[in-house]
């Protein structure tokens, strides 16, 4: 086969599954949650004096738990469509 014949029989590229654009309300919620996590970190570190590493770990753990909740809710909502 030549390059020309391969080009004739080649399939056009399939577009990737495009995601919906993120709404302004979602971005505001993301910023709000990020500010809460930062506040939670600073509260634990400066007010409760539990140590820098403990405060970072607690804030990251809370953030990952929130991500898990968002992933589960998104999966349930997508499966109902």
XYZ file of N, CA and C in Angstrom:
243
model
N 0.831 -1.170 0.000
C 0.000 0.000 0.000
C 0.883 1.242 0.000
N 0.365 2.220 -0.639
C 1.091 3.487 -0.655
C 0.500 4.426 0.385
N 1.194 5.496 0.577
C 0.740 6.473 1.552
C -0.591 7.083 1.125
N -0.750 7.292 -0.197
C -1.997 7.880 -0.695
C -3.187 6.965 -0.444
N -3.023 5.678 -0.668
C -4.146 4.770 -0.459
C -4.451 4.599 1.028
N -3.430 4.689 1.864
C -3.675 4.621 3.303
C -4.440 5.849 3.776
N -4.122 6.989 3.194
C -4.812 8.209 3.588
C -6.273 8.176 3.168
N -6.579 7.538 2.044
C -7.960 7.456 1.582
C -8.798 6.569 2.496
N -8.207 5.520 3.042
C -8.946 4.561 3.849
C -8.871 4.861 5.341
N -8.129 5.862 5.695
C -7.992 6.184 7.118
C -9.288 6.813 7.628
N -9.625 6.468 8.836
C -10.823 7.030 9.449
C -10.505 8.426 9.976
N -11.478 9.312 9.924
C -11.237 10.629 10.506
C -11.129 10.495 12.027
N -10.346 11.350 12.638
C -10.188 11.241 14.088
C -11.513 11.500 14.807
N -11.766 10.700 15.800
C -12.985 10.845 16.590
C -12.721 11.904 17.651
N -13.574 12.916 17.746
C -13.331 13.943 18.761
C -13.465 13.350 20.162
N -12.623 13.821 21.031
C -12.667 13.342 22.412
C -13.953 13.828 23.067
N -14.355 13.124 24.089
C -15.553 13.503 24.821
C -15.303 14.853 25.482
N -15.935 15.860 24.953
C -15.712 17.196 25.482
C -16.565 17.409 26.719
N -15.985 18.018 27.702
C -16.693 18.276 28.945
C -17.432 19.602 28.846
N -18.473 19.718 29.633
C -19.212 20.970 29.687
C -18.345 22.035 30.345
N -18.505 23.279 29.953
C -17.731 24.331 30.603
C -18.153 24.479 32.065
N -17.218 24.873 32.883
C -17.475 25.024 34.313
C -18.207 26.346 34.536
N -19.284 26.286 35.284
C -20.092 27.480 35.497
C -19.427 28.418 36.500
N -19.893 29.648 36.500
C -19.360 30.650 37.423
C -19.675 30.266 38.870
N -20.860 29.712 39.109
C -21.243 29.302 40.461
C -20.322 28.194 40.975
N -19.940 27.284 40.094
C -19.027 26.206 40.493
C -17.663 26.768 40.872
N -17.179 27.714 40.091
C -15.880 28.325 40.401
C -15.933 29.097 41.717
N -17.055 29.753 41.993
C -17.204 30.453 43.271
C -17.212 29.462 44.422
N -17.879 28.329 44.237
C -17.885 27.291 45.277
C -16.488 26.722 45.503
N -15.733 26.518 44.416
C -14.363 26.030 44.564
C -13.519 27.015 45.361
N -13.643 28.297 45.060
C -12.879 29.315 45.779
C -13.302 29.373 47.243
N -14.590 29.230 47.501
C -15.089 29.243 48.877
C -14.547 28.064 49.677
N -14.562 26.891 49.076
C -14.039 25.696 49.764
C -12.539 25.827 49.999
N -11.807 26.374 49.020
C -10.366 26.574 49.195
C -10.094 27.548 50.335
N -10.893 28.604 50.434
C -10.722 29.558 51.528
C -11.049 28.903 52.877
N -12.080 28.062 52.901
C -12.405 27.350 54.143
C -11.278 26.405 54.566
N -10.703 25.703 53.595
C -9.602 24.795 53.932
C -8.389 25.564 54.434
N -8.107 26.708 53.820
C -7.004 27.538 54.301
C -7.296 28.055 55.709
N -8.531 28.465 55.935
C -8.912 28.908 57.281
C -8.812 27.793 58.303
N -9.209 26.566 57.897
C -9.122 25.415 58.783
C -7.658 25.120 59.147
N -6.786 25.237 58.142
C -5.359 25.047 58.387
C -4.827 26.089 59.364
N -5.132 27.355 59.098
C -4.624 28.431 59.959
C -5.206 28.343 61.365
N -6.470 27.966 61.482
C -7.074 27.808 62.804
C -6.375 26.714 63.602
N -6.134 25.591 62.970
C -5.463 24.499 63.668
C -4.032 24.826 64.029
N -3.354 25.545 63.155
C -1.932 25.834 63.383
C -1.724 26.971 64.370
N -2.452 28.067 64.182
C -2.201 29.257 64.983
C -3.047 29.335 66.243
N -4.281 28.892 66.193
C -5.157 29.011 67.349
C -5.044 27.787 68.249
N -5.182 26.622 67.662
C -5.109 25.398 68.467
C -3.683 24.966 68.765
N -2.717 25.521 68.030
C -1.285 25.217 68.207
C -1.007 23.715 68.162
N -1.543 23.060 67.135
C -1.341 21.624 67.022
C -0.157 21.248 66.149
N 0.570 22.202 65.656
C 1.749 21.915 64.855
C 1.464 22.062 63.375
N 2.516 22.434 62.651
C 2.374 22.699 61.221
C 1.995 21.441 60.447
N 2.713 20.350 60.690
C 2.475 19.108 59.927
C 1.091 18.548 60.235
N 0.685 18.600 61.482
C -0.646 18.110 61.834
C -1.737 18.952 61.174
N -1.536 20.261 61.131
C -2.519 21.133 60.504
C -2.591 20.911 59.000
N -1.440 20.718 58.370
C -1.428 20.429 56.935
C -2.138 19.111 56.660
N -1.836 18.100 57.453
C -2.465 16.792 57.265
C -3.965 16.831 57.468
N -4.397 17.576 58.460
C -5.828 17.672 58.710
C -6.537 18.408 57.581
N -5.936 19.464 57.090
C -6.534 20.220 55.987
C -6.554 19.394 54.710
N -5.470 18.697 54.411
C -5.438 17.855 53.216
C -6.436 16.705 53.320
N -6.535 16.124 54.486
C -7.508 15.051 54.681
C -8.925 15.526 54.478
N -9.228 16.710 54.976
C -10.555 17.282 54.775
C -10.796 17.573 53.299
N -9.786 18.096 52.615
C -9.915 18.373 51.184
C -10.144 17.110 50.374
N -9.405 16.050 50.680
C -9.584 14.790 49.957
C -10.950 14.173 50.252
N -11.433 14.314 51.487
C -12.768 13.813 51.816
C -13.828 14.568 51.022
N -13.662 15.878 50.874
C -14.602 16.656 50.073
C -14.550 16.243 48.601
N -13.346 15.993 48.089
C -13.224 15.519 46.706
C -13.914 14.173 46.515
N -13.803 13.312 47.503
C -14.470 12.011 47.426
C -15.982 12.172 47.391
N -16.502 13.060 48.218
C -17.949 13.314 48.232
C -18.399 13.868 46.884
N -17.648 14.809 46.329
C -17.999 15.388 45.026
C -17.965 14.321 43.936
N -16.985 13.428 43.978
C -16.891 12.369 42.979
C -18.069 11.404 43.076
N -18.470 11.065 44.281
C -19.593 10.143 44.460
C -20.889 10.793 43.989
N -21.097 12.051 44.358
C -22.315 12.751 43.929
C -22.342 12.894 42.408
N -21.213 13.194 41.809
C -21.150 13.314 40.354
C -21.428 11.994 39.662
N -20.937 10.903 40.218
C -21.191 9.591 39.639
C -22.664 9.223 39.719
N -23.274 9.501 40.861
C -24.703 9.194 41.029
C -25.541 10.044 40.074
N -25.202 11.319 39.952
C -25.959 12.187 39.046
C -25.789 11.761 37.589
N -24.576 11.367 37.209
C -24.332 10.954 35.821
C -25.042 9.639 35.507
N -25.127 8.741 36.474
C -25.769 7.452 36.211
C -27.274 7.587 36.071
N -27.853 8.666 36.567
C -29.299 8.865 36.465
C -29.708 9.480 35.148
N -28.770 9.954 34.351
C -29.098 10.572 33.048
C -29.500 9.539 32.044
